[in-house]
Tab-separated table of C-alpha atoms and ligand atoms in Angstrom:
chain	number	residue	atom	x	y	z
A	1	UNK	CA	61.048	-31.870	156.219
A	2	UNK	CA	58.835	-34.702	157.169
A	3	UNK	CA	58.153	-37.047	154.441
A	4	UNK	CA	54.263	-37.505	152.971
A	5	UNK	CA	53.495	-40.876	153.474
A	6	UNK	CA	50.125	-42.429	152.166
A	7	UNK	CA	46.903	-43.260	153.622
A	8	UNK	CA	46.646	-45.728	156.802
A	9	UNK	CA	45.445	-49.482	154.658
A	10	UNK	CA	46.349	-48.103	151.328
A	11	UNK	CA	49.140	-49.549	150.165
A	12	UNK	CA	52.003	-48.902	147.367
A	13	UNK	CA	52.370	-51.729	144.771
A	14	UNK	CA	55.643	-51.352	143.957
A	15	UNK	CA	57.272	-52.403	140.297
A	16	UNK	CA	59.144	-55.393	142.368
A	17	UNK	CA	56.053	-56.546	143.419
A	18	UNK	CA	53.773	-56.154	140.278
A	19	UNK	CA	54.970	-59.532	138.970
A	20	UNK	CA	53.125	-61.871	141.038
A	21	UNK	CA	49.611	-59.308	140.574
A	22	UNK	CA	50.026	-59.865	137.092
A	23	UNK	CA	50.094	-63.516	136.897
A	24	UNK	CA	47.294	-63.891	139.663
A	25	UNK	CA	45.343	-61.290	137.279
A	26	UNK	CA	46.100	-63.543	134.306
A	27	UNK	CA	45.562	-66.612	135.483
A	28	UNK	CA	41.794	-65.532	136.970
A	29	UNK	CA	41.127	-63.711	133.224
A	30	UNK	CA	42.480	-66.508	131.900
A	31	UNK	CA	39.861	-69.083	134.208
A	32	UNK	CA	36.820	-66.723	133.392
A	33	UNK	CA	37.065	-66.898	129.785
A	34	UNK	CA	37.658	-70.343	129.660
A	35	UNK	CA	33.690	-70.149	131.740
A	36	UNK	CA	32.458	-67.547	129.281
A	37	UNK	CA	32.708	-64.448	131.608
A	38	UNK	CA	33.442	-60.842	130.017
A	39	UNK	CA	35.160	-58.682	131.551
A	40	UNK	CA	33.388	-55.586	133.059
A	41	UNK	CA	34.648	-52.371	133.841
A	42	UNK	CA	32.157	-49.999	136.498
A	43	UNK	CA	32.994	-46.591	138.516
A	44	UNK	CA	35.150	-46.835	141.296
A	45	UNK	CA	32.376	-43.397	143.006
A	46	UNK	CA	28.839	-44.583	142.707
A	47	UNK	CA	25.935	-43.110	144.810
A	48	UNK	CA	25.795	-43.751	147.730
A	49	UNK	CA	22.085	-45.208	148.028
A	50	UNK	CA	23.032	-48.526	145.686
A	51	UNK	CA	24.914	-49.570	148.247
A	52	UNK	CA	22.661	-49.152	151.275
A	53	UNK	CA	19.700	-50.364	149.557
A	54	UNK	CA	21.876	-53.726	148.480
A	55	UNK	CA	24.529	-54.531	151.044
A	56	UNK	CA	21.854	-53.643	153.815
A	57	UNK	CA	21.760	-50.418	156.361
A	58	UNK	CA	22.771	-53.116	159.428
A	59	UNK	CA	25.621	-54.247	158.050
A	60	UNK	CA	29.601	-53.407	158.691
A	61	UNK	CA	30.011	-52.171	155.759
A	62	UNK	CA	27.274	-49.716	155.481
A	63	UNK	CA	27.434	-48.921	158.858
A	64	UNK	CA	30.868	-48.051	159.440
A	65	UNK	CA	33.295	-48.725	156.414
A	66	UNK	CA	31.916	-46.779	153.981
A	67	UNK	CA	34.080	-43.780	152.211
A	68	UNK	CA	31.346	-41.506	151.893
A	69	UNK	CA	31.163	-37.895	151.060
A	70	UNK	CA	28.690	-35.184	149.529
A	71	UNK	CA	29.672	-33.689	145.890
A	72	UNK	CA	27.399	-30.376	145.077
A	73	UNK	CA	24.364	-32.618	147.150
A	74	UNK	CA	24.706	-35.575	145.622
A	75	UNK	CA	26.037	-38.421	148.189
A	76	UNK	CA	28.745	-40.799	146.412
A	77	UNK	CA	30.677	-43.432	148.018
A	78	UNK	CA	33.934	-45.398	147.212
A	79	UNK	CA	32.757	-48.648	145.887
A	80	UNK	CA	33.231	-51.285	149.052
A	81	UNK	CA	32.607	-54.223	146.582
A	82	UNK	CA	31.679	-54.826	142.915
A	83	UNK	CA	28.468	-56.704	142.854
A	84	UNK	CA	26.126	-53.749	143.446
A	85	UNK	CA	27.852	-51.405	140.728
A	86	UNK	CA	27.868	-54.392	138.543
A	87	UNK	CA	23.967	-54.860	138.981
A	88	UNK	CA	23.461	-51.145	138.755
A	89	UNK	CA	25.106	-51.397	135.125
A	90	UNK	CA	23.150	-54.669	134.162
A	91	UNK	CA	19.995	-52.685	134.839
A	92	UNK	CA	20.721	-49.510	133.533
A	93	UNK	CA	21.546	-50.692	130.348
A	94	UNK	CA	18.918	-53.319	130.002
A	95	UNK	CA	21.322	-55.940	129.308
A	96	UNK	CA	18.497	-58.749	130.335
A	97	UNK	CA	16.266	-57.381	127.361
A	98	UNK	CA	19.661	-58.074	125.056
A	99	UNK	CA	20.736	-61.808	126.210
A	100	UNK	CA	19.252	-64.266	128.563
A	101	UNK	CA	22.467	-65.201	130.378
A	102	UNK	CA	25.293	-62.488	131.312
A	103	UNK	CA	28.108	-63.963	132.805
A	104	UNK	CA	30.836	-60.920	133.761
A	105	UNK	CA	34.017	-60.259	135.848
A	106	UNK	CA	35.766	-57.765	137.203
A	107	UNK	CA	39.239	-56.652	138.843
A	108	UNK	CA	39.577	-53.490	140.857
A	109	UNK	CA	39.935	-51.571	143.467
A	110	UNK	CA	37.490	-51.413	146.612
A	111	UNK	CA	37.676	-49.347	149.620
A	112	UNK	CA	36.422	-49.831	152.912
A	113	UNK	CA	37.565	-48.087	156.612
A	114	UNK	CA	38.588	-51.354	158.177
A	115	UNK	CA	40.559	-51.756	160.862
A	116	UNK	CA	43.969	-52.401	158.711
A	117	UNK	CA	46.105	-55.443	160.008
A	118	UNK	CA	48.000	-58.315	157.736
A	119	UNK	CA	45.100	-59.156	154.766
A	120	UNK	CA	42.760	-56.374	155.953
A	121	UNK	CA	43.302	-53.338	154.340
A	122	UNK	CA	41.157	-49.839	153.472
A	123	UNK	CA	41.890	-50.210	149.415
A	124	UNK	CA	42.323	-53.446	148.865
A	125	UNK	CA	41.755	-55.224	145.453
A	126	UNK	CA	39.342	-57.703	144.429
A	127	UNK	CA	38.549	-60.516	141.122
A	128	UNK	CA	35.343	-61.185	141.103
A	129	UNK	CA	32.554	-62.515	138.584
A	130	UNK	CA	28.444	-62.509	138.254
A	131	UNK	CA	26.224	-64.352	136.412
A	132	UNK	CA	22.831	-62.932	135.585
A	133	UNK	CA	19.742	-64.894	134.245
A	134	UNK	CA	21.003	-68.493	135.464
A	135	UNK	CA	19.484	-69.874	138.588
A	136	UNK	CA	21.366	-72.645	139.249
A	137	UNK	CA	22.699	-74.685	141.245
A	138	UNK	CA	24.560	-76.136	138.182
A	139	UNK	CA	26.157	-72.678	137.447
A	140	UNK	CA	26.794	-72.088	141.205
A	141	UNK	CA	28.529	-75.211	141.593
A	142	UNK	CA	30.452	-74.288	138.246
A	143	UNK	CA	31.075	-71.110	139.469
A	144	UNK	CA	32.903	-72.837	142.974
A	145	UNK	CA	34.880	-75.138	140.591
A	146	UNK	CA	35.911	-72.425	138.442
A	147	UNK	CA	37.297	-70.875	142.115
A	148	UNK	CA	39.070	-74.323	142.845
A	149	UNK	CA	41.013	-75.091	139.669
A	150	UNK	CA	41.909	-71.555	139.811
A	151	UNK	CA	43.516	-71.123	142.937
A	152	UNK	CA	45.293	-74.561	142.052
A	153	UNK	CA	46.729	-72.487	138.970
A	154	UNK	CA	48.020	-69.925	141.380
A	155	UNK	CA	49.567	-72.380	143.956
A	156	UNK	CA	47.249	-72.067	146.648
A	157	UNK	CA	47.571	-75.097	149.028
A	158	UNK	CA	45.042	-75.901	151.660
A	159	UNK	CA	41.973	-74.542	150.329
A	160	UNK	CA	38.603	-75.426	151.897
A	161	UNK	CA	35.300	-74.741	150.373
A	162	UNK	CA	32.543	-74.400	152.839
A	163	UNK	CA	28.958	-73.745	151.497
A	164	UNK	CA	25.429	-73.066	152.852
A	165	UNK	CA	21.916	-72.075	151.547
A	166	UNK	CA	19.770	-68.889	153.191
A	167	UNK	CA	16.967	-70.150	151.170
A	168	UNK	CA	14.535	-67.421	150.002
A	169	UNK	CA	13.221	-63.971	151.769
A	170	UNK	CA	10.327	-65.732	153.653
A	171	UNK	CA	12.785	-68.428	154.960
A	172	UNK	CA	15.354	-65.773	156.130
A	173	UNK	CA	12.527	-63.835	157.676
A	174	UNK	CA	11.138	-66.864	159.280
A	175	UNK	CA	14.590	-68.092	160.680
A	176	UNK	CA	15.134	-64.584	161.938
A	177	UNK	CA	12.518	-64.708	164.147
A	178	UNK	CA	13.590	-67.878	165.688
A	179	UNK	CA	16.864	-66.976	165.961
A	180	UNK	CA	15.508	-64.205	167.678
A	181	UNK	CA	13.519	-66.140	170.633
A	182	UNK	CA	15.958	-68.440	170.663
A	183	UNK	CA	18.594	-65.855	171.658
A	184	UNK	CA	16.214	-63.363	173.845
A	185	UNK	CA	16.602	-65.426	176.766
A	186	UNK	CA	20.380	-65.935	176.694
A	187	UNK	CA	20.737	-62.135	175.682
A	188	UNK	CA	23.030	-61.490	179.047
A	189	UNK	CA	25.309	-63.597	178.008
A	190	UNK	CA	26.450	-61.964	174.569
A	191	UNK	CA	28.947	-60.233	173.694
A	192	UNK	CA	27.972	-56.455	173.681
A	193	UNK	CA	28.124	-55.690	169.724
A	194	UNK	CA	25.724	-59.068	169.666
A	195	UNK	CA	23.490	-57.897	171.915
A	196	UNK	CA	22.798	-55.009	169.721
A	197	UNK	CA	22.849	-57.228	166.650
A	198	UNK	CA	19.483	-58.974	168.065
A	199	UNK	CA	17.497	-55.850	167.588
A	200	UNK	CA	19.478	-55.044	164.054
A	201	UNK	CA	20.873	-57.869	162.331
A	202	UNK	CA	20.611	-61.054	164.719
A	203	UNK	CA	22.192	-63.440	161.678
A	204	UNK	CA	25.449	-61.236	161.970
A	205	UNK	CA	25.397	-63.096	164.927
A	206	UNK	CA	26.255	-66.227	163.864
A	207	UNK	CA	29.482	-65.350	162.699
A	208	UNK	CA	30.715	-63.522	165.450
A	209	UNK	CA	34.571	-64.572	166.603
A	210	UNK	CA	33.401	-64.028	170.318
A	211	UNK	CA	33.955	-67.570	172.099
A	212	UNK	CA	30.541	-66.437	174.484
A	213	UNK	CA	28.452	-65.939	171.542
A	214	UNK	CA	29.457	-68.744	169.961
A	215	UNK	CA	29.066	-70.846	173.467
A	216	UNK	CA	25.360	-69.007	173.320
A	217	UNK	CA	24.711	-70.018	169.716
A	218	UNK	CA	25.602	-73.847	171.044
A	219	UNK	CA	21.797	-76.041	170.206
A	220	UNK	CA	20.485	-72.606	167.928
A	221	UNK	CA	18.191	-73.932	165.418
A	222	UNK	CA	20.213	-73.511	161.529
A	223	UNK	CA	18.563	-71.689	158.578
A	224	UNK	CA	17.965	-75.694	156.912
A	225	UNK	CA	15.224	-75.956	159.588
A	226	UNK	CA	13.535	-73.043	157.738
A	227	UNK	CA	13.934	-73.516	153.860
A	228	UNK	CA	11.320	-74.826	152.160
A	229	UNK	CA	10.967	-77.834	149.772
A	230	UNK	CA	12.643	-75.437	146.165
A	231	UNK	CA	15.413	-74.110	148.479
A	232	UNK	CA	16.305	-77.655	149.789
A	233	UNK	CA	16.096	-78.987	146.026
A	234	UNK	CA	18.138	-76.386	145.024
A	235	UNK	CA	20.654	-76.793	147.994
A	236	UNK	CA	21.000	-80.716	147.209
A	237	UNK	CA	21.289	-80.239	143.837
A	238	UNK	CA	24.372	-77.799	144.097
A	239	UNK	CA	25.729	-80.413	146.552
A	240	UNK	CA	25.167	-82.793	144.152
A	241	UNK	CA	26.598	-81.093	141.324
A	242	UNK	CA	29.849	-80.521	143.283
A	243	UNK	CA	30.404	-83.532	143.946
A	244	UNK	CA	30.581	-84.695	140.335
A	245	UNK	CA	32.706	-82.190	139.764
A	246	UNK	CA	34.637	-83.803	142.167
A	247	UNK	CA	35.177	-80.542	144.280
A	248	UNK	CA	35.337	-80.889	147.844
A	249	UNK	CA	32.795	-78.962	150.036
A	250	UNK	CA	31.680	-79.003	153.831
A	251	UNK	CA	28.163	-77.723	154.651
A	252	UNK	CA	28.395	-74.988	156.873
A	253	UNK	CA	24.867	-73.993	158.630
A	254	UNK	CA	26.226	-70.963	160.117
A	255	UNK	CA	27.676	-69.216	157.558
A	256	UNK	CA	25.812	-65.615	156.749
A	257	UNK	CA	28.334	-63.664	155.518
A	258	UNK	CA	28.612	-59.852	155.997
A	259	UNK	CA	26.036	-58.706	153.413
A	260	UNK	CA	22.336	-58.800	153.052
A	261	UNK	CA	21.259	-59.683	149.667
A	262	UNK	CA	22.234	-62.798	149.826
A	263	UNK	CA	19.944	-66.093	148.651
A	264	UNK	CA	20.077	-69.620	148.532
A	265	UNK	CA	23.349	-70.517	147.678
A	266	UNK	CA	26.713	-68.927	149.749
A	267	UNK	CA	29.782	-69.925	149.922
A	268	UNK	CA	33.147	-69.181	151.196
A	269	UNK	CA	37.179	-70.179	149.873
A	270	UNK	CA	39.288	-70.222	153.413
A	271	UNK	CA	42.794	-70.759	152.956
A	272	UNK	CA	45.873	-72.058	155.167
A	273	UNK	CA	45.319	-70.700	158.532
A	274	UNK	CA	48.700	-70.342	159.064
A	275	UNK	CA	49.840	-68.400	156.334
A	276	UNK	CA	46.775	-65.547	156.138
A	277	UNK	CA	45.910	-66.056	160.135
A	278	UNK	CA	42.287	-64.363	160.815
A	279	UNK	CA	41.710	-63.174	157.163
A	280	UNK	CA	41.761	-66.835	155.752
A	281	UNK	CA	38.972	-65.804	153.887
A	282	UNK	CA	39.946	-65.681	150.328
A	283	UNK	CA	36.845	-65.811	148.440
A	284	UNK	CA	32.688	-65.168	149.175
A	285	UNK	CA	30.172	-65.747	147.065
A	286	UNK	CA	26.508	-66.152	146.628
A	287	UNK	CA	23.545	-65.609	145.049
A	288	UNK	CA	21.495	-62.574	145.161
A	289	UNK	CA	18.735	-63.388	143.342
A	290	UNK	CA	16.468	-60.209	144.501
A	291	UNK	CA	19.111	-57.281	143.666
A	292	UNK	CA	18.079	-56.863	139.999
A	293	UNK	CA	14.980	-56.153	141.081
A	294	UNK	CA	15.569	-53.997	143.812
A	295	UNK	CA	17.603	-52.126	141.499
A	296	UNK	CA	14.261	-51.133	139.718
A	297	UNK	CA	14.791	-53.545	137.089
A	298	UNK	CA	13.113	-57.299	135.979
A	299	UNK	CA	13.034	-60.143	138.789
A	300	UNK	CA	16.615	-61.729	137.449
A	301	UNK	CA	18.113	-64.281	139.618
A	302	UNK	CA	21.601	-63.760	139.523
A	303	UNK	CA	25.276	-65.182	141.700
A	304	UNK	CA	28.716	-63.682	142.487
A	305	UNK	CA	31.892	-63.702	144.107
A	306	UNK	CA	35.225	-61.895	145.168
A	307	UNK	CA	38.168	-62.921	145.879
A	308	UNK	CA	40.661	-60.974	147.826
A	309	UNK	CA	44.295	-60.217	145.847
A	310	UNK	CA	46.074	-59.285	148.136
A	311	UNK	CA	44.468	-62.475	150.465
A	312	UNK	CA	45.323	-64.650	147.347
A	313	UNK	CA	49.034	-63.394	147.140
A	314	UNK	CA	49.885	-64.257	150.552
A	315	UNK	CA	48.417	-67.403	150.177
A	316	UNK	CA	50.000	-68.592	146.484
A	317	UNK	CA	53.200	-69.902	146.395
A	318	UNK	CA	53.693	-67.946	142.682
A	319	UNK	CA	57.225	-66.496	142.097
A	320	UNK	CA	57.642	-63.402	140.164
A	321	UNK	CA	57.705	-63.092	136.371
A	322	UNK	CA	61.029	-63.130	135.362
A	323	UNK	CA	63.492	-60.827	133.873
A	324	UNK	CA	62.868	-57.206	133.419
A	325	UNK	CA	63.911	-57.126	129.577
A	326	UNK	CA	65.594	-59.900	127.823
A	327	UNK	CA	68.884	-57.605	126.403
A	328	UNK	CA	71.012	-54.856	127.721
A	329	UNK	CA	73.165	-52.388	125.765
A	330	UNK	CA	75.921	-51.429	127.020
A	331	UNK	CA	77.902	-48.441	124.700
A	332	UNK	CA	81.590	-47.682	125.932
A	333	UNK	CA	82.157	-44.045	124.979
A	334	UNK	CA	80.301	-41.356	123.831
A	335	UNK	CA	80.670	-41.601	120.061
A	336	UNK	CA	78.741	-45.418	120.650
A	337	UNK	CA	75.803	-43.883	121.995
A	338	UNK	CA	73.975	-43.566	119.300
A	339	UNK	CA	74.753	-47.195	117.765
A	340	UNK	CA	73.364	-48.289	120.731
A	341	UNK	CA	70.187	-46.329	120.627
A	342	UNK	CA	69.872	-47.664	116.785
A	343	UNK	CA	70.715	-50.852	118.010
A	344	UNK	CA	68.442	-51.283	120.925
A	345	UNK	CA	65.600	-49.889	118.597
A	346	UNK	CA	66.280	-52.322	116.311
A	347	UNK	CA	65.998	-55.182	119.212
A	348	UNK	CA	62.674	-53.933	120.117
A	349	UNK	CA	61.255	-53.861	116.140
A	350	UNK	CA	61.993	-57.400	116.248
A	351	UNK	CA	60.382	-58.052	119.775
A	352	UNK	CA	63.263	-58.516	121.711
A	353	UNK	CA	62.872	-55.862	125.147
A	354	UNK	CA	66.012	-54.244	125.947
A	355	UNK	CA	66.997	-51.757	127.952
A	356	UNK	CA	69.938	-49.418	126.635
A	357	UNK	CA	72.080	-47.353	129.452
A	358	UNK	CA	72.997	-44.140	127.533
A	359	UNK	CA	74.174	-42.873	131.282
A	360	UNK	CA	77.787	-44.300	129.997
A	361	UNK	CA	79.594	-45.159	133.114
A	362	UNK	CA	82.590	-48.645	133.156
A	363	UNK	CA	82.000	-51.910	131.318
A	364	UNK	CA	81.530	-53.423	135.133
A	365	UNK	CA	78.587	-50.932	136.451
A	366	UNK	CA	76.608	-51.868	133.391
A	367	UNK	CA	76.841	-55.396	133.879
A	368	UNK	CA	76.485	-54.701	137.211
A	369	UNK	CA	72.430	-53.104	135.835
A	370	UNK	CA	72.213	-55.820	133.205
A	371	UNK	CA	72.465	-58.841	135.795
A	372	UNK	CA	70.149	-56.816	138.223
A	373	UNK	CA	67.169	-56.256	135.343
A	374	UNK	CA	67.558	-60.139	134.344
A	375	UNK	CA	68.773	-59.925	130.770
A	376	UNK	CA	69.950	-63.020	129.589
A	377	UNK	CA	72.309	-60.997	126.995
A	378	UNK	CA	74.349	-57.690	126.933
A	379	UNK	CA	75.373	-56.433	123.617
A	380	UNK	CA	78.696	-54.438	124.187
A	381	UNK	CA	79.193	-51.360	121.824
A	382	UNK	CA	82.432	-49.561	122.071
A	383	UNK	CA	84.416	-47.439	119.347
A	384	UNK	CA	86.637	-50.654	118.071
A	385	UNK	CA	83.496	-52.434	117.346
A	386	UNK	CA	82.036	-49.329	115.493
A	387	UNK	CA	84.748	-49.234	113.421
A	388	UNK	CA	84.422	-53.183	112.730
A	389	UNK	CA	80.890	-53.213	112.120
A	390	UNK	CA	80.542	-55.708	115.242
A	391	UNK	CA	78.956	-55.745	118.666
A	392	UNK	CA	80.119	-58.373	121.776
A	393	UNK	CA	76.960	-60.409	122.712
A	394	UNK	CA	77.895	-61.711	126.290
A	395	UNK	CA	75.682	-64.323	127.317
A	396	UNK	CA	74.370	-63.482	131.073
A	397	UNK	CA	73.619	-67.043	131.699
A	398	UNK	CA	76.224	-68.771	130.046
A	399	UNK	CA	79.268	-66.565	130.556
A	400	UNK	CA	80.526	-66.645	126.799
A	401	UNK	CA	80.901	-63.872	124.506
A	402	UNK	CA	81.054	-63.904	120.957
A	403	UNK	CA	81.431	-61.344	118.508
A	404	UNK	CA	78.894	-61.001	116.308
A	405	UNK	CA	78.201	-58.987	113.264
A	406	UNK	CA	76.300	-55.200	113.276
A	407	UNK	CA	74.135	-57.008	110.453
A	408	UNK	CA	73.160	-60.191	111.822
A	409	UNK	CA	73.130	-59.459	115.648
A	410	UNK	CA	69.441	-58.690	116.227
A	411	UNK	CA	68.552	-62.282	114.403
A	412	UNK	CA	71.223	-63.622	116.874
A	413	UNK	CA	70.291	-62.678	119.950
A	414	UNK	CA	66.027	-62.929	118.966
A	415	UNK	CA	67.453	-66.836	118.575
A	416	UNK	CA	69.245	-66.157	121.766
A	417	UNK	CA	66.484	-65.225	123.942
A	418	UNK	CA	63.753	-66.677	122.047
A	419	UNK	CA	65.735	-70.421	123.008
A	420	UNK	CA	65.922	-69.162	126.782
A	421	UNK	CA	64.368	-70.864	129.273
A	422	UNK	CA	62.546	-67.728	131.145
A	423	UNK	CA	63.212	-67.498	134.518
A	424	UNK	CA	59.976	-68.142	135.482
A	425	UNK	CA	57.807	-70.131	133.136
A	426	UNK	CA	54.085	-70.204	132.692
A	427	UNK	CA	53.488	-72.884	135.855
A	428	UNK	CA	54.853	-72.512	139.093
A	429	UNK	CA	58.929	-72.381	140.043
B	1	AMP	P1	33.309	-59.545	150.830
B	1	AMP	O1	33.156	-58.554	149.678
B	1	AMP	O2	33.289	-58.887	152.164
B	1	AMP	O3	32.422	-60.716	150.695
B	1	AMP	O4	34.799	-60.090	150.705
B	1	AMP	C1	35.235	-60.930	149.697
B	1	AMP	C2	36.718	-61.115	149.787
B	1	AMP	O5	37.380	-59.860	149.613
B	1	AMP	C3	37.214	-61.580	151.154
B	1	AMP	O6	37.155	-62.954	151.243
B	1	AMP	C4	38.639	-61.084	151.156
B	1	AMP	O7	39.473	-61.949	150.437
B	1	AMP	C5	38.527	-59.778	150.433
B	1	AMP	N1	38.399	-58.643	151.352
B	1	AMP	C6	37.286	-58.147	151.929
B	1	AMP	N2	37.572	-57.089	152.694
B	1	AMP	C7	38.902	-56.902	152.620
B	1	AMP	C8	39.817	-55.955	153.176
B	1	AMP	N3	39.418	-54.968	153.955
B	1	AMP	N4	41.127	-56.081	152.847
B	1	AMP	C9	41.550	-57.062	152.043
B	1	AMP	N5	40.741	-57.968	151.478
B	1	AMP	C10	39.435	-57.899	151.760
């Protein structure tokens, strides 16, 4: 028989692996409620429509990476990011009528037909925050910080920050046009998908990877030509801002990024080239500060990122968290099976995990399973110690045994583990 495997760019998380997701998870929880942010939890179908009216019909995503299908008529698609369901929910429950500023984040799933390679995959998960009713810059540039001292948390070396401002709709649409002429003339020499571009999306252009388009775009007038005097207040303030916070930044006039309702304020978190190759883009942000509205609710400016997990767990240098449970009992004989279930329940009353291996088996193959879960104690059960009212706590680490009494062991070995140094503590090892 042929074995079932899963879908091309969705991949297993496997138990051995889980570890390092849940301190990344942690730690960004941990950095948005230190900033205020809720956690919010939206569908991982929503209709299709929310995300072509938001993300933009000429875009990748909408175009071709969408995971779309009819239901009885009604067109649903897998959610390729959060910000659009997380607008969708802010309107439809009229949160801006409850509170003037909303500040939520997210972790989840998102699915888009990509091309998979190393850091580009079809589900792939993302952390990522919004903040409705502010409109900045002194949230944006608190919302890049917040991205900074968290990837420090997670050991990320080599991050660079690059931002940019689109300014508003009339600045975009302005700069398209120029972009535009600018291009017309030179159309021959770009790159095929470019050339097409002009007529859809001619800012996609900007970030293409193709060395002639680039070579093309050499002397293009920059979106800063276009903004006018609020969007270059607001840029220089969030520059400004940043650099009290004493976050480094480069301006970078080109960036777009891949979807449309973006205003003012983007940004972008690349990490070490060498480690995550062409996806060194961890995080992208920006501010959207039309979506509310297009959503059919108030005019509410609004700004968000994502960051990539799976981008950010290549990129940290975070071990995995320790031991599996902190005691193991091990019952020699049938008749000290159930002392051992008593005793292991017992263990786990008082807080201590344990696992218990009622499979029976030698002395050596369970210490052989207690060593490979990480306990840092194995209680030994066997009929002489039933009959003595005792158990044998062997210390893992410190290859000792002692025998201890039935009575006192589980206050004995909570001292024992509570004392432990874990294997890996709350900072990086
Ligand atoms: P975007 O939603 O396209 O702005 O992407 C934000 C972040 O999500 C990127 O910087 C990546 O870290 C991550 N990301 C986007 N697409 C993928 C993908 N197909 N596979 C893995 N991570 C992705």
């Amino acid at each position: 028989m042929t074995i079932l495997r899963g879908v091309k760019g969705m991949n297993d998380i496997l138990p051995d692996e889980i570890g390092r997701w849940h301190r990344v998870e942690k730690a960004f929880a941990r950095a948005a409620s230190l900033h205020g942010f809720r956690e919010v939890r939206t569908p991982y179908l929503e209709p299709t429509p929310l995300f072509v009216r938001t993300i933009g019909e000429a875009t990748d995503v909408v175009e071709k990476e969408m995971y779309s299908f009819s239901h009885h008529d009604e067109p649903l698609t897998l959610r390729p990011e959060g910000t659009a369901g997380a607008a969708r929910a802010f309107v439809e429950h009229a949160i801006h009528g409850k509170e003037q500023v909303s500040r939520w984040y997210y972790v989840g799933p998102m699915f888009r037909a990509e091309r998979p390679q190393r850091g580009r995959y079809r589900q792939f998960y993302q952390a990522g925050a919004e903040i409705f009713g502010d409109a900045g810059p002194g949230c944006d540039a608190e919302m890049i910080e917040m991205l900074v001292t968290f990837l420090a948390a997670i050991g990320v070396p080599g991050v660079e920050v690059l931002v940019n401002s689109l300014g508003g709709a009339d600045a975009r649409a302005k700069y398209k046009a120029a972009l535009v002429t600018y291009l017309e003339p030179k159309k021959g020499e770009l790159s095929a998908e470019s050339q097409r571009r002009l007529g859809t999306n001619p800012l996609r252009i900007l970030d293409s990877k193709s060395p002639t388009d680039q070579a093309a775009l050499d002397g293009a007038p920059t979106i800063h030509e276009f903004l006018d005097d609020a969007d270059r207040a607001h840029f220089a303030a969030l520059q400004r801002h940043l650099t009290a916070l004493g976050t480094p930044f480069v301006v970078a006039p080109k960036l777009v990024r891949g979807l449309d309702y973006y205003t003012r304020t983007l940004f972008e978190i690349k990490g070490a080239k060498e480690k995550l190759g062409a996806g060194d883009t961890l995080v992208g942000g920006g501010r959207y500060d039309g979506m509310v509205e297009e959503l059919g609710g108030p005019s509410v400016p609004a700004i968000g990122f994502a960051a990539g997990l799976e981008r950010l767990l290549i990129a940290s240098e975070l071990t995995s968290e320790g031991a599996v449970v902190d005691a193991f009992v091990a019952p020699l004989g049938d008749a000290a099976i159930d002392h051992a279930l008593v005793l292991g329940r017992d263990l786990r009353a008082a807080g201590v995990s344990c696992e218990v291996d009622a499979r029976g088996g030698s002395l050596k193959s369970q210490l052989r399973r207690a060593n490979s879960v990480g306990a840092r104690v194995a209680l030994v059960v066997g009929d002489r110690e039933v009959a003595e009212g005792v158990v044998q706590v062997k210390d893992l680490a410190g290859h000792t045994q002692e025998s201890v009494a039935r009575a006192t062991v589980v206050s004995v070995v909570t001292e024992r583990v509570r004392s432990a140094v874990p294997a890996a503590s709350d900072g990086r090892s």
